[in-house]
Short mmCIF file of C-alpha atoms in Angstrom, two decimals:
data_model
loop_
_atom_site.label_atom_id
_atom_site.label_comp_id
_atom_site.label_asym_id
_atom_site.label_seq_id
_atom_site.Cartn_x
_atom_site.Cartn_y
_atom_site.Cartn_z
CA UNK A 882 -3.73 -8.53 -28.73
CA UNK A 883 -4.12 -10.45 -25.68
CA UNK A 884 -4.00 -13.83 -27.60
CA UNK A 885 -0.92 -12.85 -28.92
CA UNK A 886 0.64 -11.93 -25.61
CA UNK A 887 -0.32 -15.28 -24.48
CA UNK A 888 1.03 -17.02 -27.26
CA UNK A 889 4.45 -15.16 -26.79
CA UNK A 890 4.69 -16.06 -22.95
CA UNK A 891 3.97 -19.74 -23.77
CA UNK A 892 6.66 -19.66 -26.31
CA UNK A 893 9.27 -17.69 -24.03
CA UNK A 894 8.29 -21.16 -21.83
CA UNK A 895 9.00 -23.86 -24.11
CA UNK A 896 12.55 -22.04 -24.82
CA UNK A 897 12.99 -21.92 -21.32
CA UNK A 898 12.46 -25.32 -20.49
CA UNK A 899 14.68 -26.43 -23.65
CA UNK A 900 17.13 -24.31 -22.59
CA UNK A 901 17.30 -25.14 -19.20
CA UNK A 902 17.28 -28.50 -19.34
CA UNK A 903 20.10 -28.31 -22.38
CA UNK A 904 22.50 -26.08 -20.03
CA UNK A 905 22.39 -28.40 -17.35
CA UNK A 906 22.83 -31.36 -19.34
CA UNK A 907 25.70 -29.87 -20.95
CA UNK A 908 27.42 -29.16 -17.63
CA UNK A 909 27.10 -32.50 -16.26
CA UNK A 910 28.28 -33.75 -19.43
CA UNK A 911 31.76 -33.10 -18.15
CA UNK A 912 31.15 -34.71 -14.83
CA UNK A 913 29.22 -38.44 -16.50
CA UNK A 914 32.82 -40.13 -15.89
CA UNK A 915 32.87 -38.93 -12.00
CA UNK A 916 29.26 -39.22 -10.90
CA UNK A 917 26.81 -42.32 -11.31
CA UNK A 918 23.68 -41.28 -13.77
CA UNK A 919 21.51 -42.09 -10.90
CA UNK A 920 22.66 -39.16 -9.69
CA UNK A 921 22.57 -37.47 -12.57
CA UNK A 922 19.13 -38.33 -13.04
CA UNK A 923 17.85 -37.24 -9.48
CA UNK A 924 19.43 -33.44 -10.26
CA UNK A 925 17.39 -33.18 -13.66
CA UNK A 926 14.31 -34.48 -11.85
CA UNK A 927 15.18 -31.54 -9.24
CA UNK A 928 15.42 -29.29 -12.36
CA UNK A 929 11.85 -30.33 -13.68
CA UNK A 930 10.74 -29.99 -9.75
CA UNK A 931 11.85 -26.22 -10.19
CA UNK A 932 10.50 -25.66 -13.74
CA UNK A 933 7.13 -26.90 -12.62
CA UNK A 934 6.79 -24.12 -10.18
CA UNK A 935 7.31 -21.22 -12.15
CA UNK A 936 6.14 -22.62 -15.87
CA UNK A 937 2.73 -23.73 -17.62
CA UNK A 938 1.60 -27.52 -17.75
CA UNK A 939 3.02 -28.42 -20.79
CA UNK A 940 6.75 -26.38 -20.62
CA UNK A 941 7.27 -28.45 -17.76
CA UNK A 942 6.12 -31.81 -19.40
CA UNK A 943 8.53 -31.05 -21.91
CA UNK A 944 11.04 -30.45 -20.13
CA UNK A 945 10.39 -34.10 -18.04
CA UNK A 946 10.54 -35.46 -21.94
CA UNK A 947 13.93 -33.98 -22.95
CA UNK A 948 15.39 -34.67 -19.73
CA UNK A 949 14.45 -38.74 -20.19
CA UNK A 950 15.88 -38.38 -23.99
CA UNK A 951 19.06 -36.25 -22.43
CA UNK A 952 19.54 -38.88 -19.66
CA UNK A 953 19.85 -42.07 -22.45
CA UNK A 954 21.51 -40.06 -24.97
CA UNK A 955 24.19 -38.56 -22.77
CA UNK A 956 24.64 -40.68 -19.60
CA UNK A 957 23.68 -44.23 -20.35
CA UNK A 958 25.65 -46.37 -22.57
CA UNK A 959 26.11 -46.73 -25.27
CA UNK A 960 26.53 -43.19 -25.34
CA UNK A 961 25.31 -40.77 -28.14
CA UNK A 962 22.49 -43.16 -29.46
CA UNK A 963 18.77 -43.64 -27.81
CA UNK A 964 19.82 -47.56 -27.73
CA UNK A 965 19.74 -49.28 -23.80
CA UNK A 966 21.75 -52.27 -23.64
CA UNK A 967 20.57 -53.59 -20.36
CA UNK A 968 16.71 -54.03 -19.18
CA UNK A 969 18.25 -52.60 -15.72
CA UNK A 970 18.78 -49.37 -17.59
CA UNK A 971 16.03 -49.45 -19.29
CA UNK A 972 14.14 -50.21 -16.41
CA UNK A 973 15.49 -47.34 -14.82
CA UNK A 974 14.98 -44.85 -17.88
CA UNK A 975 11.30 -45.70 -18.16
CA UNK A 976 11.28 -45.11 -14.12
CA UNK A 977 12.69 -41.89 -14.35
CA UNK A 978 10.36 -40.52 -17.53
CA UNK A 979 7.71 -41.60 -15.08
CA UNK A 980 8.88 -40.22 -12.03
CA UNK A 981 9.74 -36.95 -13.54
CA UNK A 982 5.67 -36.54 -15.53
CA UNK A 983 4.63 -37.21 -12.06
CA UNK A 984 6.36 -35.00 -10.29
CA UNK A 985 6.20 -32.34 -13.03
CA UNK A 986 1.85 -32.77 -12.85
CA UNK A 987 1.69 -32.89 -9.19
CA UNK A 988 4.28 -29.85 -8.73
CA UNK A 989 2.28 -27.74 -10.85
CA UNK A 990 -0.59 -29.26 -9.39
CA UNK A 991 -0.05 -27.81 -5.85
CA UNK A 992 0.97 -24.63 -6.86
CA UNK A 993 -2.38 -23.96 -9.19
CA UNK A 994 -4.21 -25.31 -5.74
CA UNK A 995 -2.47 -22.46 -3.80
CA UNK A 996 -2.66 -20.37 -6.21
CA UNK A 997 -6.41 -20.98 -6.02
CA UNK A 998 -5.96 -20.63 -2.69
CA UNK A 999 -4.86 -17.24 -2.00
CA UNK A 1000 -6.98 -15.87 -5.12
CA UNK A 1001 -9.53 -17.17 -3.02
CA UNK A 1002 -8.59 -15.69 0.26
CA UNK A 1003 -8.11 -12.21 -1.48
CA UNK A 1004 -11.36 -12.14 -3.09
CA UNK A 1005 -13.05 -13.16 0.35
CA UNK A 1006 -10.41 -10.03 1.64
CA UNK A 1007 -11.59 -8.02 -0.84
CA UNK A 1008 -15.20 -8.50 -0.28
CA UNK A 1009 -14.65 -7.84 3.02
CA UNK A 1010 -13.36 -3.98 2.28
CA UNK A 1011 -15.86 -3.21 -0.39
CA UNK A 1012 -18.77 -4.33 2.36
CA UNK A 1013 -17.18 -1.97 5.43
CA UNK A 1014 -16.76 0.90 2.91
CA UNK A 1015 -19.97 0.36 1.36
CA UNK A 1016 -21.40 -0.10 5.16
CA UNK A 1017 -19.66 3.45 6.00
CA UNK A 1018 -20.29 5.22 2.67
CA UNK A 1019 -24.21 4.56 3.16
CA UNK A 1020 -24.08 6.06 6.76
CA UNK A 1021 -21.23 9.15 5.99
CA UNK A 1022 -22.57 9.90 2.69
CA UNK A 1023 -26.34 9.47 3.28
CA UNK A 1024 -26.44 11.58 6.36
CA UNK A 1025 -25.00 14.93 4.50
CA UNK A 1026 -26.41 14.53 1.37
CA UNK A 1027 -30.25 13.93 3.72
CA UNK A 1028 -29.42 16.95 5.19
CA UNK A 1029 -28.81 19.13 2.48
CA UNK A 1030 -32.09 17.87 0.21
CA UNK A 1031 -34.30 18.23 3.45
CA UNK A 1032 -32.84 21.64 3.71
CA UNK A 1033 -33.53 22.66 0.13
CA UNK A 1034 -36.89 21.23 0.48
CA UNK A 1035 -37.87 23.20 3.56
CA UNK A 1036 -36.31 26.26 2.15
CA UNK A 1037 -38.31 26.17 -1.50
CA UNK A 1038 -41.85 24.60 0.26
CA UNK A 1039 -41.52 27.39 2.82
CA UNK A 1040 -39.69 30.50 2.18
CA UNK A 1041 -42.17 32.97 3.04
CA UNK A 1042 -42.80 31.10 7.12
CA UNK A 1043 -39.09 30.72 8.02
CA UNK A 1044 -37.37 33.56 10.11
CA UNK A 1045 -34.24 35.12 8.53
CA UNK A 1046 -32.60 33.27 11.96
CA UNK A 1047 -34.29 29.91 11.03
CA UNK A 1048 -32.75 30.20 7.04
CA UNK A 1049 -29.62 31.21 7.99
CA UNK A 1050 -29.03 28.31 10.27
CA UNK A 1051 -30.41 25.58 7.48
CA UNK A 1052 -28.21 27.40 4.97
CA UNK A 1053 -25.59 26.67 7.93
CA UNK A 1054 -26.79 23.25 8.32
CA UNK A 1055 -26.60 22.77 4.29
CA UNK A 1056 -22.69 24.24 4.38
CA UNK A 1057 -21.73 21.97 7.45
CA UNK A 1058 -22.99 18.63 5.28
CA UNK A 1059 -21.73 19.72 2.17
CA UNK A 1060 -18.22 20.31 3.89
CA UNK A 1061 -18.44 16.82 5.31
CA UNK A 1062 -19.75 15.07 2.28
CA UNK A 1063 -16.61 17.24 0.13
CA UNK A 1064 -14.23 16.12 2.79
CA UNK A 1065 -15.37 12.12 2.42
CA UNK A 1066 -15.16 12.23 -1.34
CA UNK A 1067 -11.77 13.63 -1.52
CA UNK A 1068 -11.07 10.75 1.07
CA UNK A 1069 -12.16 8.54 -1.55
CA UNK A 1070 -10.31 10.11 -4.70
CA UNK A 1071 -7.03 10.30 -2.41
CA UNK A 1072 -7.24 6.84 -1.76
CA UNK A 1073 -7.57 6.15 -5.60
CA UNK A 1074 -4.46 8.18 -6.62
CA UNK A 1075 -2.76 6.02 -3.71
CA UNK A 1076 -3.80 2.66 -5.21
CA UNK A 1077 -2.75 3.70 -8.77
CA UNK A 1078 0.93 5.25 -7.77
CA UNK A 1079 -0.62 8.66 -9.23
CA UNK A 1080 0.68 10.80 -6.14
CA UNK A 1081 3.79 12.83 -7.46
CA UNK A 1082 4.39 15.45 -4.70
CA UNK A 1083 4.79 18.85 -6.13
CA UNK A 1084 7.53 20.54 -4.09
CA UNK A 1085 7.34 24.56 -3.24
CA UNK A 1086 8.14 26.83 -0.05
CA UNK A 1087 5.23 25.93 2.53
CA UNK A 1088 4.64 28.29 5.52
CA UNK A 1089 3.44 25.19 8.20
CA UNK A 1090 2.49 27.85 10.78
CA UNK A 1091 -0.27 29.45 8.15
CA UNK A 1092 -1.22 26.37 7.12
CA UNK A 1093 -1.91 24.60 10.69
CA UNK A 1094 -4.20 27.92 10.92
CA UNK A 1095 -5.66 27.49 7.82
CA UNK A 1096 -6.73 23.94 8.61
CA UNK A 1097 -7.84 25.12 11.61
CA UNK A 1098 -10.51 27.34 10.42
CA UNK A 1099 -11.42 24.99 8.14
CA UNK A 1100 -12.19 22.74 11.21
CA UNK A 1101 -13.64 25.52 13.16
CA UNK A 1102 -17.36 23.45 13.64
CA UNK A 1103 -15.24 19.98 14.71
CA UNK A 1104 -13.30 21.86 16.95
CA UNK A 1105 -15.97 24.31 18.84
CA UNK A 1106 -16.26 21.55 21.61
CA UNK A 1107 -12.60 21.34 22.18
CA UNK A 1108 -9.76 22.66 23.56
CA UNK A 1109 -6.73 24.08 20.71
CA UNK A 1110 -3.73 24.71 22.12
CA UNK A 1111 -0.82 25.57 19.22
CA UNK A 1112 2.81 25.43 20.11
CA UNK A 1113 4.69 26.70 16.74
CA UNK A 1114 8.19 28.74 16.94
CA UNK A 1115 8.19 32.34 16.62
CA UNK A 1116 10.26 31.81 14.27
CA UNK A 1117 9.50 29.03 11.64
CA UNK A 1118 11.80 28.58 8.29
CA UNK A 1119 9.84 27.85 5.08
CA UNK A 1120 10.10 24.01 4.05
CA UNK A 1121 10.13 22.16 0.44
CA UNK A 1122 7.07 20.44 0.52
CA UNK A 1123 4.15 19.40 -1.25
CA UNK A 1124 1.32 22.10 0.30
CA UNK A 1125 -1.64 19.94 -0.73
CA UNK A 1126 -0.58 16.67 0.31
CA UNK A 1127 0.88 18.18 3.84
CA UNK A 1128 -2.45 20.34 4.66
CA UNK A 1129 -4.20 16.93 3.69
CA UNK A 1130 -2.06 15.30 6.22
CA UNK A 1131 -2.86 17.79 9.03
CA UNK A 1132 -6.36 18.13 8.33
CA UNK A 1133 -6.95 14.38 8.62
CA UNK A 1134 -5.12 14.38 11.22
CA UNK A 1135 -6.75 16.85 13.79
CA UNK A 1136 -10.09 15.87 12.36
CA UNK A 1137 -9.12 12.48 13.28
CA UNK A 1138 -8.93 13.55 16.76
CA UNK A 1139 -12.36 15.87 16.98
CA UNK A 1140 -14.03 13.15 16.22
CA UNK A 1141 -12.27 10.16 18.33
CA UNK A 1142 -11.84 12.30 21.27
CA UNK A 1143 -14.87 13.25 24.34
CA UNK A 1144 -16.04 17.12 23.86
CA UNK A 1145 -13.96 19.44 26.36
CA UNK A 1146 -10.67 17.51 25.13
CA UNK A 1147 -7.59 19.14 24.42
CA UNK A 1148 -6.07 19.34 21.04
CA UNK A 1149 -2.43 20.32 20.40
CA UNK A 1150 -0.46 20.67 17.28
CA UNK A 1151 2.89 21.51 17.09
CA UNK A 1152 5.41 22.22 14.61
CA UNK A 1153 9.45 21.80 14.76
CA UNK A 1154 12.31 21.20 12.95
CA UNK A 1155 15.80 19.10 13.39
CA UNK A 1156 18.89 19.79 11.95
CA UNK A 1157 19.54 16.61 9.06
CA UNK A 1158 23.11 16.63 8.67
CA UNK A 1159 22.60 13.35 6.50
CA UNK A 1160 21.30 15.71 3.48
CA UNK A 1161 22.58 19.03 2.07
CA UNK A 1162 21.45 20.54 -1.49
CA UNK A 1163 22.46 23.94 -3.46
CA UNK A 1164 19.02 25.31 -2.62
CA UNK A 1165 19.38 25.23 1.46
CA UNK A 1166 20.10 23.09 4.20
CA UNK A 1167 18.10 19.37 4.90
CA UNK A 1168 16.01 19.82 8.13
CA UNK A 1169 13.90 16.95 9.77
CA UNK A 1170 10.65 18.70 9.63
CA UNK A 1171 8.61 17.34 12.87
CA UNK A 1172 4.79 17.99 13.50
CA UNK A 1173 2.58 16.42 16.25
CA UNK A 1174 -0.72 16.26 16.77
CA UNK A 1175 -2.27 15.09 20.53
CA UNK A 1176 -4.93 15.10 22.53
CA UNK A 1177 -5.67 14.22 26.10
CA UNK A 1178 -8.25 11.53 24.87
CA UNK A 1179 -8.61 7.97 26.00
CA UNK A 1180 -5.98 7.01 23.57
CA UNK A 1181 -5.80 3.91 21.67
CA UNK A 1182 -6.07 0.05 22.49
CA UNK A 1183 -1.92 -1.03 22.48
CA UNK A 1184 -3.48 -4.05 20.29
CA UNK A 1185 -4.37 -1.98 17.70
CA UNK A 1186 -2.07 0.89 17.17
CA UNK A 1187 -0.18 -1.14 14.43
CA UNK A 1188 -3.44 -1.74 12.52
CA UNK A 1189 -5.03 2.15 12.87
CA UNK A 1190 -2.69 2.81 9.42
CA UNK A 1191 -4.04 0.59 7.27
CA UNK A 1192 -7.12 0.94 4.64
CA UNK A 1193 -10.52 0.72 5.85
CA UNK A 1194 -9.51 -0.32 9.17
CA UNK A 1195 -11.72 0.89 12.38
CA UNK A 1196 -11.21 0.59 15.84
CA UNK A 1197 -13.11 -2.04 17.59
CA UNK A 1198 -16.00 -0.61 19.42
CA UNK A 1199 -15.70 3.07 17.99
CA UNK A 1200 -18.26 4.91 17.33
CA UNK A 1201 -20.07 4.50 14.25
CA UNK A 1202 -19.48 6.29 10.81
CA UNK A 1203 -16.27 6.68 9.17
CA UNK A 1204 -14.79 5.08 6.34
CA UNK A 1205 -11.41 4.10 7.76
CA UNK A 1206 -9.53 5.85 4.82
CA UNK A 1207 -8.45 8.98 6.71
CA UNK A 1208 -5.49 7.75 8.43
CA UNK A 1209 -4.38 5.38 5.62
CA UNK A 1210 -4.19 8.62 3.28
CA UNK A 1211 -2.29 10.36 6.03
CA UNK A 1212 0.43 7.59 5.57
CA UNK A 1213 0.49 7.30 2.28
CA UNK A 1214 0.96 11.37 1.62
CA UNK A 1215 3.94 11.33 4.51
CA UNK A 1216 5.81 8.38 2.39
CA UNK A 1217 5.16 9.97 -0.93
CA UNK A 1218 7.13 13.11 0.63
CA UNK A 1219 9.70 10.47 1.97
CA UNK A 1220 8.65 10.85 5.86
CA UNK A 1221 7.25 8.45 8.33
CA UNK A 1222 3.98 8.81 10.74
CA UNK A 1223 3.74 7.30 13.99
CA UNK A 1224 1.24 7.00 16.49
CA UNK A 1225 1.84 6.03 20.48
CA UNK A 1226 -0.17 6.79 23.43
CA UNK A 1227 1.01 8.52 25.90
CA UNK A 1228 2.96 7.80 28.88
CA UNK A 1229 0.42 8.71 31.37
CA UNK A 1230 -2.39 6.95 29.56
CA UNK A 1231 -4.20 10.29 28.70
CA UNK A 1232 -4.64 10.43 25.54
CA UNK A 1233 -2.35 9.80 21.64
CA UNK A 1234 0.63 11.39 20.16
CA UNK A 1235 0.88 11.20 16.05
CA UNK A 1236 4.43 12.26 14.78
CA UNK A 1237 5.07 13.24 11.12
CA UNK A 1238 8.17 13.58 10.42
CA UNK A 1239 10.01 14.35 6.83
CA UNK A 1240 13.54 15.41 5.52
CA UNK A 1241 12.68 18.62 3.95
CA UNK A 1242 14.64 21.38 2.57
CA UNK A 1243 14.49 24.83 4.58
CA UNK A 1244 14.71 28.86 3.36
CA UNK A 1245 16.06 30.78 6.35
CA UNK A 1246 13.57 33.83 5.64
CA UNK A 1247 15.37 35.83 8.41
CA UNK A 1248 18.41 36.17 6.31
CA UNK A 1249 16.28 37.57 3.85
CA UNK A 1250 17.07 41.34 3.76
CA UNK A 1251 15.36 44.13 1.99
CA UNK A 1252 17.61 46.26 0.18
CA UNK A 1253 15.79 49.33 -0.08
#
């Protein structure tokens, strides 16, 4: 199948060059009586110039061929016959057939080099992700799973010495890693749907203020050393938005900044919404949904910020662990729903702001009467 696939491309070339080199033959055709065939001759060796870039070896050398045959057929005379009268013309045919292979080799030439070239440079890229994750993965995946298989071991070695305090905190211990080694695997598989294009948001009626809470408890042994402050409206509309992807979003978020930030620090996530008077639908009005997470940490090097977005990508002299995938996923889930995410420290130099913000379609649930 793939040798047939090849064979059809390489085909598709050779028409291309035939045809390419016929069509602009045929349109200087008209001109042979105004403009000198020296000139001519220069525009079809630009024509093999451009062919060379985009076609295989041997398109291109046939298309330097039929441009030497189209150049004594149609523009030298005696015209409509492969006879030269003069040794200047000839001269200058045989020139041009060798000019143009030359060109045609050494065009392709340079482009197979870079080519080359930048395969090169993204394998060495390449490498250069798969060792950092690799580096991380052995550090945030071996601690947990260490944890858990030390804790089963003490637990089936020793069940008749431990305390009922001392089980219950391993079997707290063992809960804690397994959480952590859950939440770096679905890291992982995130980033996979992300690479293939598999995200396709599933839109429904989200309640934000449950689910901030939600992600909140789920972060309730990353948080114990911090300070949660929540500023949400009393009264929140529902938006149209994917839940999974947008608790995904938060959760990396504000886990993001237990981690990064010194114990004690304060953590605040808020929730609002802007009228969008861009958008209207049937089902309700367009709002700018808007939710922020900060902190009053030592913020982020102004060198960086750009940078903290993309995959695998670690702050210089953080702290180790981490696989650099958590904010990368947060982007790609906020573009999948059509938003943007944005990161800036703030004014005072006390810590970062992220923004998410997305267009998102709103249910006013206070006009929502019961008719009993």
């Amino acid at each position: 199948m793939k040798t047939l696939i090849q064979h059809i491309r390489t085909k598709n070339q050779y028409v291309l060059s035939i045809v390419s080199v016929s069509i602009v033959s045929l349109l200087f055709l008209f001109t042979r009586e105004y403009l000198d065939y020296n000139v001519i001759g220069y525009l079809l060796l630009v024509l093999v110039s451009l062919l060379a870039i985009f076609l295989d070896i041997y398109a291109v050398l046939l298309a330097a061929v039929l441009s030497a045959l189209a150049m004594d057929f149609l523009f030298i005379k005696p015209y409509y016959t492969l006879h030269i009268e003069t040794a200047k013309d000839g001269l200058l045919l045989f020139l041009f057939f060798i000019i143009a292979m030359i060109n045609a080799v050494l065009t392709f030439k340079v482009r197979k080099a870079n080519q080359l070239a930048h395969a090169k440079e993204a394998k060495l890229q390449t490498m250069k992700l798969y060792n950092t994750l690799l580096d991380s993965l052995s550090h945030e995946l071996r601690t947990p799973i260490s944890t858990i298989m030390g804790a089963i071991g003490i637990l089936q070695e020793k069940p008749k010495q431990l305390s009922e305090e001392n089980s219950t905190k391993l079997l707290s211990e063992m809960e804690k890693a397994s959480l952590r080694l859950n939440h770096q695997v679905e890291n992982l598989l995130n980033m996979s749907r992300l690479e293939t294009g598999y995200i396709q948001p599933k839109m429904d009626w989200c309640d934000l203020k449950e689910l901030v809470y939600k992600v909140l408890n789920d972060l309730k042994e990353e948080l114990v050393n911090h300070r949660i402050i929540v500023k949400i409206p009393d009264y929140l509309p529902l938006f149209k938005l994917d839940y999974g992807l947008t608790e995904q979003i938060v959760y990396n978020l504000i886990y993001n900044a237990s981690q990064y930030t010194p114990q004690g620090a304060l953590i605040e996530i808020g929730v609002d919404y802007i009228p969008d008077v861009n958008f209207e639908y049937e089902e309700g009005k367009v709002m700018t949904c808007k939710i922020t997470i900060s902190d009053d940490g030592n913020g982020f090097p102004e060198d960086e910020i750009h940078k903290v977005f993309d995959k695998f990508y670690r702050l210089q002299h953080s702290k180790t662990g981490g696989t650099g995938l958590g904010l990368s996923i947060v982007k790609g889930f906020v573009e999948a729903q059509n938003g943007e995410v944005s990161l800036e420290n703030k004014e005072d130099e006390s810590g970062a702001i992220f923004t998410v913000a997305f267009p998102a379609v709103v249910m006013q649930t206070n006009s929502i009467h019961n008719d009993e």
